[in-house]
Amino acid sequence: MESQTAFVGPEGVYSIVEEHKPSVLQTHAANTSPIIYPTRVTTITVRFPPAKHGGTPGLAQFLGGSKDSKKDKAASREQDGVSQTSSDTPDEGDTMINQDTVPGSPSVATNTLFSQSSMPNVGKKKQSARPKQNIKTTSSTFITRIQTAEGYTRTMQSKQGDCTFLFYNQIKSFLWVEAGTNSKEPLARVNFSAHPTCHDVNPLTASPERLDVIIGFSTGDLIWLDPIASRYARLNKQGCITNSPCTSVRWVPSSTTLFLVSHADGTIIVYDRDRDDGTFTPQEPVTLSSASGSNGSSEGSSQKEWDPMDNIFVTMPPWHPVTAGGIAPTGKSDKEKAASVKNPVSHWRVSRKSVVDFVFSPDVKYVAAISEDGCLRVIDALAEQLVDCYSSYFGALTSIAWSPDGRFILTGGQDDLLTIFSPWEQRVVARCQGHSSFVSAVAFDELRCDGRTYRFGSVGEDNKLILWDFSSGALHRPKLQSTHHQRVSMSSTLSLSFKREGRSALYLPSTNNGSGNDENESPRYHPAPSRNEIAVVQPVLVKQMENELPTWIAFLPRHVLTSTKTGHLKLWIRPLAPKTRHPSKYGRNMPDIRDLT
C-alpha cells in the first residue's frame, strides 16, 4: 500500500486526507529566488460554542443559556483542557510557572525575573489588552496587504465544536487556514515587506473571540497579531532593540503576556507583549570577572574572556526586577509606573553564533536552546543561568524537541543524526541513525509516549520521513559501555542543577563561587562521546517523500502534519491511539533511566 499518498506504519496505515498547496505566484517566486526562510507551522485547537437556537427566555434557561450558567460552562471548558477566553485568563501577576504542578519549585516571591512584586500594579485592564492598530486600515509600509476569504465573517460565525487552525509562513506572506475543511482559500493572508521567519500562538488566550500570534521577521521586527479581530501591534520596531533576524519565538507557557525570541546574533530576548519598546543597549561580554555570575556582575579583580560553553551573559535593563530591586517607584500614578517599564524584560547572550531554535521544558522551568556552534544548552529560565552545555557529534544542531514527560531532549543536526539527551543524568543516552543528510525537524508523538516507550518523528534534506520508537527493546547496546557517567534516579524531584553543591535551582553557583576552586563543581560543558560509547536506535519506518524538500513535522491528535520548504502542507490521517496519561508532577513515579539502557 506504499505510495506517495499513503504508507504503512507499525500501528496501521497513514494516508493523506488534506493538502494546502502554494499559490501559483508563491510557486513562481520560489522557483525564481532561493528560499532563505523555510515554512514553519504552528497549530492551535479552539472550541467554538454550539449554535444558538431561538426560543423563549424560559426555554433558553432550561437549555443552559442563562447568565448564571456561564461560570459552570467556563469551568467545564477548563476541565476539558480547552483554551481559556480572555476573561478566564490568569491575573496580571501570574508567573510563568504553575506552582501547583512543579515539585520543589520556589515560591512566587523568589521568582527574580517574573515575580509579582517586580511589576507595578496597573489594575486588571491589562488582562484584556489587545493589539491597538487595525490591520485592514493601516498605513504601515511594513504590512503591504491583508486578504481574507470570501464570506469570512459568516464562516467564523458558523463554526461549532473543536476547530484546528494552522498558521504558516510562505516567503513574505503569513497564512491562516483551518484544517479539515479542504478549502483551497486561506481564512486570511497577510503580506509583509520583510520575511516572516518564525511564529507562535498563545494557547492560554486562544478563544473564539481572539488569537494572540507573535510573528518574528528577518529584520528583527515582531508583530503581535490577532487575526480574528484583524488587529496588530509592532514590537522591536525597525530593530530598535536588535536588528538581528528572528530564528524562533515562543510564548512562555502559563503566561498570557511574556514570550521569548531567539536571534541570529546568538541572543535570546524576553519580551512582554503589553510593553512599549525601551531605549536599550546590551552589554558586550568582552571580559568576565572570575568571581562573577552569569549576569556579568563583577566582585573581584581577576578577569577572563567570556566562555559561552560555561555560562550565558545576561544584560539587565534598568527596569529589570533585579536591577530595580523588585520595588516599583513611589509617588507615581499607576499609568506612570506602567509607562516606565519597557521591553525587553531581559537579554541573554547565549552563543557567539546563531541560536537556531529553543523549547521550554514541560515544567516550564528550563529552556533548551540549540545553536550553529553545535551546542545544546540547558538554561534555568528563572535564575537566568546556564545549567549544562552539550556538544553535537559533528556540525550544527538544526532541530529540537523536549519529551512530554520532561525526561529527554531530542535534537537533529548536520551530522545526519538524531541525538537523545538525558538532562537529569547529564549525558547522551542514544543516537538515531537513518537519515543520509541534514535533519530538518523533529517532534514527539505525545499520544504514543507512555514513559516506557517514546515515539517521535523526523524529516530531513534526504527527503525522508522517519518514525522512531525509543525503548529498552529498541535500544541497541553500545560496543563499549561507558562507566564514568553519574547515575541519577528519575524518581528524584530535585532540579537539574541540584547536583551542584546541593543548591536549589534558583541559586545556581557561579563558575567557581569566587574561591578559585573548581574541585567540587561538575563541568557545565560536555563534549560529544564517541560512537562506540553510545547506544544506537534504528527506525521503525522510513518513508521516501516526493520531490519537494520536507522541512517540518508535527503530531496532532488525529493527523501527522508535514510541510515542505516552499509551504506545501499535508495532513496524514493516522491510526488512533489511546491517549496516554503523563505524570502530573514531572519527575515523580517515573521509571529509572537504567531500565532503558
mmCIF file of C-alpha atoms in Angstrom, residues 220-514:
data_model
loop_
_atom_site.group_PDB
_atom_site.id
_atom_site.type_symbol
_atom_site.label_atom_id
_atom_site.label_comp_id
_atom_site.label_asym_id
_atom_site.label_seq_id
_atom_site.Cartn_x
_atom_site.Cartn_y
_atom_site.Cartn_z
ATOM 1 C CA GLY A 220 14.274 41.541 13.891
ATOM 2 C CA ASP A 221 10.807 43.150 13.963
ATOM 3 C CA LEU A 222 7.976 41.464 15.839
ATOM 4 C CA ILE A 223 4.260 41.594 15.095
ATOM 5 C CA TRP A 224 1.652 40.769 17.730
ATOM 6 C CA LEU A 225 -1.348 39.780 15.615
ATOM 7 C CA ASP A 226 -4.940 38.923 16.446
ATOM 8 C CA PRO A 227 -6.282 37.562 13.127
ATOM 9 C CA ILE A 228 -9.844 37.222 14.406
ATOM 10 C CA ALA A 229 -10.075 40.918 15.313
ATOM 11 C CA SER A 230 -7.754 41.919 12.414
ATOM 12 C CA ARG A 231 -5.633 43.968 14.782
ATOM 13 C CA TYR A 232 -1.896 44.118 15.386
ATOM 14 C CA ALA A 233 0.890 45.795 17.343
ATOM 15 C CA ARG A 234 4.551 46.104 16.431
ATOM 16 C CA LEU A 235 7.474 45.433 18.787
ATOM 17 C CA ASN A 236 11.196 45.947 18.257
ATOM 18 C CA LYS A 237 10.116 48.327 15.520
ATOM 19 C CA GLN A 238 12.778 48.758 12.846
ATOM 20 C CA GLY A 239 15.124 46.737 15.030
ATOM 21 C CA CYS A 240 15.334 49.361 17.784
ATOM 22 C CA ILE A 241 16.305 46.667 20.325
ATOM 23 C CA THR A 242 18.077 44.345 17.877
ATOM 24 C CA ASN A 243 18.090 44.156 14.079
ATOM 25 C CA SER A 244 19.290 40.553 14.018
ATOM 26 C CA PRO A 245 16.920 38.127 12.225
ATOM 27 C CA CYS A 246 14.485 36.249 14.474
ATOM 28 C CA THR A 247 15.120 32.492 14.414
ATOM 29 C CA SER A 248 12.441 31.264 16.831
ATOM 30 C CA VAL A 249 9.716 32.704 19.039
ATOM 31 C CA ARG A 250 7.717 31.011 21.789
ATOM 32 C CA TRP A 251 5.175 32.204 24.312
ATOM 33 C CA VAL A 252 6.164 31.432 27.885
ATOM 34 C CA PRO A 253 3.816 28.597 28.916
ATOM 35 C CA SER A 254 1.416 29.635 31.673
ATOM 36 C CA SER A 255 1.857 33.317 30.785
ATOM 37 C CA THR A 256 -0.545 35.429 28.788
ATOM 38 C CA THR A 257 1.923 38.221 28.006
ATOM 39 C CA LEU A 258 5.541 37.001 28.089
ATOM 40 C CA PHE A 259 7.399 35.452 25.169
ATOM 41 C CA LEU A 260 10.996 34.664 24.212
ATOM 42 C CA VAL A 261 12.683 35.349 20.870
ATOM 43 C CA SER A 262 15.996 33.890 19.676
ATOM 44 C CA HIS A 263 18.137 35.726 17.140
ATOM 45 C CA ALA A 264 20.857 35.032 14.604
ATOM 46 C CA ASP A 265 23.364 37.027 16.666
ATOM 47 C CA GLY A 266 23.339 34.366 19.392
ATOM 48 C CA THR A 267 20.903 36.048 21.788
ATOM 49 C CA ILE A 268 17.569 35.210 23.390
ATOM 50 C CA ILE A 269 15.424 38.180 24.429
ATOM 51 C CA VAL A 270 12.473 38.173 26.829
ATOM 52 C CA TYR A 271 9.534 40.401 25.811
ATOM 53 C CA ASP A 272 6.188 41.414 27.257
ATOM 54 C CA ARG A 273 3.529 41.923 24.598
ATOM 55 C CA ASP A 274 1.928 44.803 26.580
ATOM 56 C CA ARG A 275 5.102 46.883 26.944
ATOM 57 C CA ASP A 276 6.464 49.533 24.633
ATOM 58 C CA ASP A 277 9.985 49.392 23.254
ATOM 59 C CA GLY A 278 12.574 50.972 25.516
ATOM 60 C CA THR A 279 15.967 52.528 24.866
ATOM 61 C CA PHE A 280 18.288 49.621 25.432
ATOM 62 C CA THR A 281 21.917 48.785 24.647
ATOM 63 C CA PRO A 282 23.070 45.297 25.652
ATOM 64 C CA GLN A 283 26.467 44.901 27.280
ATOM 65 C CA GLU A 284 29.195 43.179 25.327
ATOM 66 C CA PRO A 285 30.829 40.246 27.150
ATOM 67 C CA VAL A 286 34.408 41.162 26.274
ATOM 68 C CA THR A 287 35.736 40.105 29.679
ATOM 69 C CA LEU A 288 34.113 38.474 32.651
ATOM 70 C CA SER A 289 35.232 38.516 36.261
ATOM 71 C CA SER A 290 36.319 35.143 37.539
ATOM 72 C CA ALA A 291 34.245 35.900 40.626
ATOM 73 C CA SER A 292 31.125 36.868 38.682
ATOM 74 C CA GLY A 293 27.913 35.050 37.882
ATOM 75 C CA SER A 294 26.310 34.620 34.513
ATOM 76 C CA ASN A 295 24.926 38.167 34.667
ATOM 77 C CA GLY A 296 28.451 39.582 34.435
ATOM 78 C CA SER A 297 28.344 41.416 37.779
ATOM 79 C CA SER A 298 31.926 41.804 38.996
ATOM 80 C CA GLU A 299 33.011 41.059 42.546
ATOM 81 C CA GLY A 300 36.739 40.521 42.016
ATOM 82 C CA SER A 301 39.694 41.884 40.108
ATOM 83 C CA SER A 302 40.625 38.813 38.070
ATOM 84 C CA GLN A 303 39.318 38.942 34.511
ATOM 85 C CA LYS A 304 38.882 36.294 31.845
ATOM 86 C CA GLU A 305 37.224 36.058 28.451
ATOM 87 C CA TRP A 306 33.533 35.137 28.373
ATOM 88 C CA ASP A 307 33.099 31.434 27.674
ATOM 89 C CA PRO A 308 29.720 30.626 26.036
ATOM 90 C CA MET A 309 30.270 26.958 26.873
ATOM 91 C CA ASP A 310 30.319 27.779 30.598
ATOM 92 C CA ASN A 311 27.704 30.494 31.108
ATOM 93 C CA ILE A 312 25.302 32.880 29.429
ATOM 94 C CA PHE A 313 25.772 36.632 29.611
ATOM 95 C CA VAL A 314 22.709 38.448 30.920
ATOM 96 C CA THR A 315 22.182 42.178 30.411
ATOM 97 C CA MET A 316 19.559 43.509 32.794
ATOM 98 C CA PRO A 317 17.794 46.674 31.615
ATOM 99 C CA PRO A 318 17.086 49.405 34.196
ATOM 100 C CA TRP A 319 13.516 48.159 34.629
ATOM 101 C CA HIS A 320 14.574 44.507 35.204
ATOM 102 C CA PRO A 321 13.214 43.209 38.569
ATOM 103 C CA VAL A 322 16.733 42.649 39.939
ATOM 104 C CA THR A 323 18.094 45.997 38.717
ATOM 105 C CA ALA A 324 15.068 47.845 40.101
ATOM 106 C CA GLY A 325 15.306 45.970 43.376
ATOM 107 C CA GLY A 326 11.861 44.462 42.862
ATOM 108 C CA ILE A 327 10.185 47.633 44.140
ATOM 109 C CA ALA A 328 8.174 49.939 41.945
ATOM 110 C CA PRO A 329 8.973 53.650 42.239
ATOM 111 C CA THR A 330 6.812 55.508 44.713
ATOM 112 C CA GLY A 331 4.993 58.771 44.215
ATOM 113 C CA LYS A 332 3.853 57.880 40.697
ATOM 114 C CA SER A 333 0.463 57.045 39.309
ATOM 115 C CA ASP A 334 -0.276 53.559 38.005
ATOM 116 C CA LYS A 335 -0.114 54.893 34.456
ATOM 117 C CA GLU A 336 3.318 56.430 35.048
ATOM 118 C CA LYS A 337 4.591 53.239 36.695
ATOM 119 C CA ALA A 338 3.435 51.146 33.741
ATOM 120 C CA ALA A 339 4.976 53.576 31.242
ATOM 121 C CA SER A 340 8.365 53.350 32.951
ATOM 122 C CA VAL A 341 8.568 49.580 32.390
ATOM 123 C CA LYS A 342 9.674 48.814 28.833
ATOM 124 C CA ASN A 343 10.841 45.990 26.609
ATOM 125 C CA PRO A 344 12.983 43.985 26.764
ATOM 126 C CA VAL A 345 12.302 42.233 30.056
ATOM 127 C CA SER A 346 15.775 40.669 29.861
ATOM 128 C CA HIS A 347 18.563 39.996 27.345
ATOM 129 C CA TRP A 348 20.568 36.745 27.234
ATOM 130 C CA ARG A 349 23.693 36.380 25.136
ATOM 131 C CA VAL A 350 23.838 32.620 24.685
ATOM 132 C CA SER A 351 26.343 31.952 21.897
ATOM 133 C CA ARG A 352 28.718 33.676 19.516
ATOM 134 C CA LYS A 353 26.816 32.058 16.649
ATOM 135 C CA SER A 354 23.126 31.981 15.731
ATOM 136 C CA VAL A 355 20.632 30.406 18.114
ATOM 137 C CA VAL A 356 18.713 28.096 15.767
ATOM 138 C CA ASP A 357 15.767 27.149 17.990
ATOM 139 C CA PHE A 358 14.722 26.639 21.607
ATOM 140 C CA VAL A 359 11.978 24.888 23.591
ATOM 141 C CA PHE A 360 10.636 25.029 27.136
ATOM 142 C CA SER A 361 10.710 22.025 29.427
ATOM 143 C CA PRO A 362 7.234 20.677 30.273
ATOM 144 C CA ASP A 363 7.537 22.061 33.820
ATOM 145 C CA VAL A 364 8.300 25.481 32.278
ATOM 146 C CA LYS A 365 11.422 25.860 34.384
ATOM 147 C CA TYR A 366 14.133 25.344 31.781
ATOM 148 C CA VAL A 367 14.879 26.408 28.230
ATOM 149 C CA ALA A 368 16.795 24.093 25.900
ATOM 150 C CA ALA A 369 18.469 26.039 23.085
ATOM 151 C CA ILE A 370 20.465 24.838 20.069
ATOM 152 C CA SER A 371 22.876 26.920 18.030
ATOM 153 C CA GLU A 372 25.101 26.866 14.988
ATOM 154 C CA ASP A 373 28.152 26.265 17.158
ATOM 155 C CA GLY A 374 26.877 22.693 17.554
ATOM 156 C CA CYS A 375 25.834 23.034 21.197
ATOM 157 C CA LEU A 376 22.691 22.168 23.125
ATOM 158 C CA ARG A 377 22.357 24.444 26.146
ATOM 159 C CA VAL A 378 20.006 23.854 29.072
ATOM 160 C CA ILE A 379 19.208 27.197 30.735
ATOM 161 C CA ASP A 380 17.450 27.804 34.040
ATOM 162 C CA ALA A 381 14.922 30.413 32.902
ATOM 163 C CA LEU A 382 14.170 31.698 36.394
ATOM 164 C CA ALA A 383 17.761 32.071 37.570
ATOM 165 C CA GLU A 384 18.857 33.127 34.064
ATOM 166 C CA GLN A 385 21.867 30.840 34.256
ATOM 167 C CA LEU A 386 23.372 28.046 32.184
ATOM 168 C CA VAL A 387 22.887 24.570 33.641
ATOM 169 C CA ASP A 388 24.609 22.361 31.041
ATOM 170 C CA CYS A 389 26.117 22.573 27.557
ATOM 171 C CA TYR A 390 26.362 19.524 25.272
ATOM 172 C CA SER A 391 28.308 19.292 22.018
ATOM 173 C CA SER A 392 26.940 17.666 18.859
ATOM 174 C CA TYR A 393 28.810 14.790 17.258
ATOM 175 C CA PHE A 394 29.515 16.958 14.205
ATOM 176 C CA GLY A 395 28.349 20.298 12.828
ATOM 177 C CA ALA A 396 25.440 22.487 13.867
ATOM 178 C CA LEU A 397 22.247 21.363 15.534
ATOM 179 C CA THR A 398 19.159 22.100 13.447
ATOM 180 C CA SER A 399 16.053 20.996 15.384
ATOM 181 C CA ILE A 400 14.957 20.244 18.945
ATOM 182 C CA ALA A 401 12.075 18.807 20.986
ATOM 183 C CA TRP A 402 11.556 18.027 24.682
ATOM 184 C CA SER A 403 9.745 14.791 25.594
ATOM 185 C CA PRO A 404 6.237 15.253 27.054
ATOM 186 C CA ASP A 405 7.308 13.899 30.465
ATOM 187 C CA GLY A 406 10.427 16.082 30.608
ATOM 188 C CA ARG A 407 12.906 13.183 30.737
ATOM 189 C CA PHE A 408 14.631 13.545 27.373
ATOM 190 C CA ILE A 409 15.716 16.226 24.928
ATOM 191 C CA LEU A 410 15.799 15.225 21.259
ATOM 192 C CA THR A 411 17.904 17.046 18.668
ATOM 193 C CA GLY A 412 18.581 16.696 14.958
ATOM 194 C CA GLY A 413 21.692 18.011 13.293
ATOM 195 C CA GLN A 414 24.064 18.333 10.393
ATOM 196 C CA ASP A 415 25.682 15.068 11.490
ATOM 197 C CA ASP A 416 22.617 13.293 9.968
ATOM 198 C CA LEU A 417 21.788 12.001 13.455
ATOM 199 C CA LEU A 418 19.033 12.356 15.998
ATOM 200 C CA THR A 419 20.515 12.502 19.488
ATOM 201 C CA ILE A 420 18.655 11.713 22.714
ATOM 202 C CA PHE A 421 19.962 13.546 25.777
ATOM 203 C CA SER A 422 19.087 12.940 29.418
ATOM 204 C CA PRO A 423 19.393 16.323 31.164
ATOM 205 C CA TRP A 424 18.939 14.662 34.546
ATOM 206 C CA GLU A 425 21.922 12.371 34.021
ATOM 207 C CA GLN A 426 23.885 14.966 32.062
ATOM 208 C CA ARG A 427 24.675 12.566 29.238
ATOM 209 C CA VAL A 428 23.812 11.306 25.779
ATOM 210 C CA VAL A 429 21.520 8.271 26.028
ATOM 211 C CA ALA A 430 21.319 7.199 22.377
ATOM 212 C CA ARG A 431 21.784 8.263 18.783
ATOM 213 C CA CYS A 432 19.342 7.509 15.969
ATOM 214 C CA GLN A 433 20.767 6.513 12.582
ATOM 215 C CA GLY A 434 18.573 6.578 9.483
ATOM 216 C CA HIS A 435 18.969 9.914 7.711
ATOM 217 C CA SER A 436 21.572 10.400 4.988
ATOM 218 C CA SER A 437 21.516 14.203 5.087
ATOM 219 C CA PHE A 438 20.831 17.100 7.463
ATOM 220 C CA VAL A 439 17.841 16.619 9.788
ATOM 221 C CA SER A 440 15.297 19.434 9.282
ATOM 222 C CA ALA A 441 12.740 18.868 12.052
ATOM 223 C CA VAL A 442 11.957 16.508 14.955
ATOM 224 C CA ALA A 443 8.817 16.068 17.071
ATOM 225 C CA PHE A 444 7.466 13.724 19.755
ATOM 226 C CA ASP A 445 4.152 11.926 19.255
ATOM 227 C CA GLU A 446 2.595 12.606 22.644
ATOM 228 C CA LEU A 447 -0.166 10.020 22.163
ATOM 229 C CA ARG A 448 2.449 7.286 21.802
ATOM 230 C CA CYS A 449 4.741 8.315 24.663
ATOM 231 C CA ASP A 450 3.940 6.483 27.912
ATOM 232 C CA GLY A 451 7.135 6.771 29.967
ATOM 233 C CA ARG A 452 8.457 3.409 28.794
ATOM 234 C CA THR A 453 8.242 3.817 25.032
ATOM 235 C CA TYR A 454 8.637 7.079 23.157
ATOM 236 C CA ARG A 455 7.504 7.634 19.573
ATOM 237 C CA PHE A 456 8.981 10.543 17.649
ATOM 238 C CA GLY A 457 9.346 11.519 14.013
ATOM 239 C CA SER A 458 11.800 13.414 11.852
ATOM 240 C CA VAL A 459 12.186 14.769 8.335
ATOM 241 C CA GLY A 460 15.412 15.649 6.574
ATOM 242 C CA GLU A 461 17.058 17.009 3.466
ATOM 243 C CA ASP A 462 17.290 13.446 2.157
ATOM 244 C CA ASN A 463 13.507 13.684 1.525
ATOM 245 C CA LYS A 464 12.787 11.093 4.198
ATOM 246 C CA LEU A 465 10.071 10.994 6.820
ATOM 247 C CA ILE A 466 11.180 8.615 9.582
ATOM 248 C CA LEU A 467 9.328 7.264 12.621
ATOM 249 C CA TRP A 468 11.291 6.047 15.629
ATOM 250 C CA ASP A 469 10.462 4.091 18.790
ATOM 251 C CA PHE A 470 12.794 4.564 21.729
ATOM 252 C CA SER A 471 12.517 1.903 24.421
ATOM 253 C CA SER A 472 14.521 -0.784 26.166
ATOM 254 C CA GLY A 473 13.550 -3.244 23.448
ATOM 255 C CA ALA A 474 14.614 -0.987 20.581
ATOM 256 C CA LEU A 475 17.824 0.176 22.218
ATOM 257 C CA HIS A 476 20.997 -1.394 20.830
ATOM 258 C CA ARG A 477 23.703 -1.583 23.457
ATOM 259 C CA PRO A 478 26.962 0.229 22.613
ATOM 260 C CA LYS A 479 30.112 -1.753 21.958
ATOM 261 C CA LEU A 480 31.878 -0.098 24.882
ATOM 262 C CA GLN A 481 29.738 0.664 27.934
ATOM 263 C CA SER A 482 30.769 3.958 29.461
ATOM 264 C CA THR A 483 31.127 3.744 33.228
ATOM 265 C CA HIS A 484 32.028 7.280 34.197
ATOM 266 C CA HIS A 485 28.517 8.751 33.861
ATOM 267 C CA GLN A 486 26.755 9.591 37.057
ATOM 268 C CA ARG A 487 23.539 7.614 37.606
ATOM 269 C CA VAL A 488 20.622 9.604 38.975
ATOM 270 C CA SER A 489 17.213 8.089 39.579
ATOM 271 C CA MET A 490 14.474 9.714 37.527
ATOM 272 C CA SER A 491 12.181 9.449 40.530
ATOM 273 C CA SER A 492 14.080 12.333 42.077
ATOM 274 C CA THR A 493 12.179 15.598 42.317
ATOM 275 C CA LEU A 494 15.300 17.716 42.556
ATOM 276 C CA SER A 495 16.120 20.272 39.909
ATOM 277 C CA LEU A 496 18.661 19.642 37.163
ATOM 278 C CA SER A 497 21.119 21.903 38.938
ATOM 279 C CA PHE A 498 20.718 20.440 42.432
ATOM 280 C CA LYS A 499 23.680 18.135 41.825
ATOM 281 C CA ARG A 500 25.990 21.130 42.037
ATOM 282 C CA GLU A 501 26.801 21.620 45.716
ATOM 283 C CA GLY A 502 23.214 20.898 46.795
ATOM 284 C CA ARG A 503 21.904 24.285 45.767
ATOM 285 C CA SER A 504 18.367 24.953 44.637
ATOM 286 C CA ALA A 505 17.511 25.743 41.037
ATOM 287 C CA LEU A 506 17.125 29.421 41.771
ATOM 288 C CA TYR A 507 20.651 29.803 43.115
ATOM 289 C CA LEU A 508 22.988 28.030 40.735
ATOM 290 C CA PRO A 509 26.638 28.513 41.701
ATOM 291 C CA SER A 510 28.821 30.778 39.628
ATOM 292 C CA THR A 511 31.832 29.491 37.731
ATOM 293 C CA ASN A 512 33.860 28.893 40.901
ATOM 294 C CA ASN A 513 31.895 30.666 43.664
ATOM 295 C CA GLY A 514 34.657 33.229 43.990
#
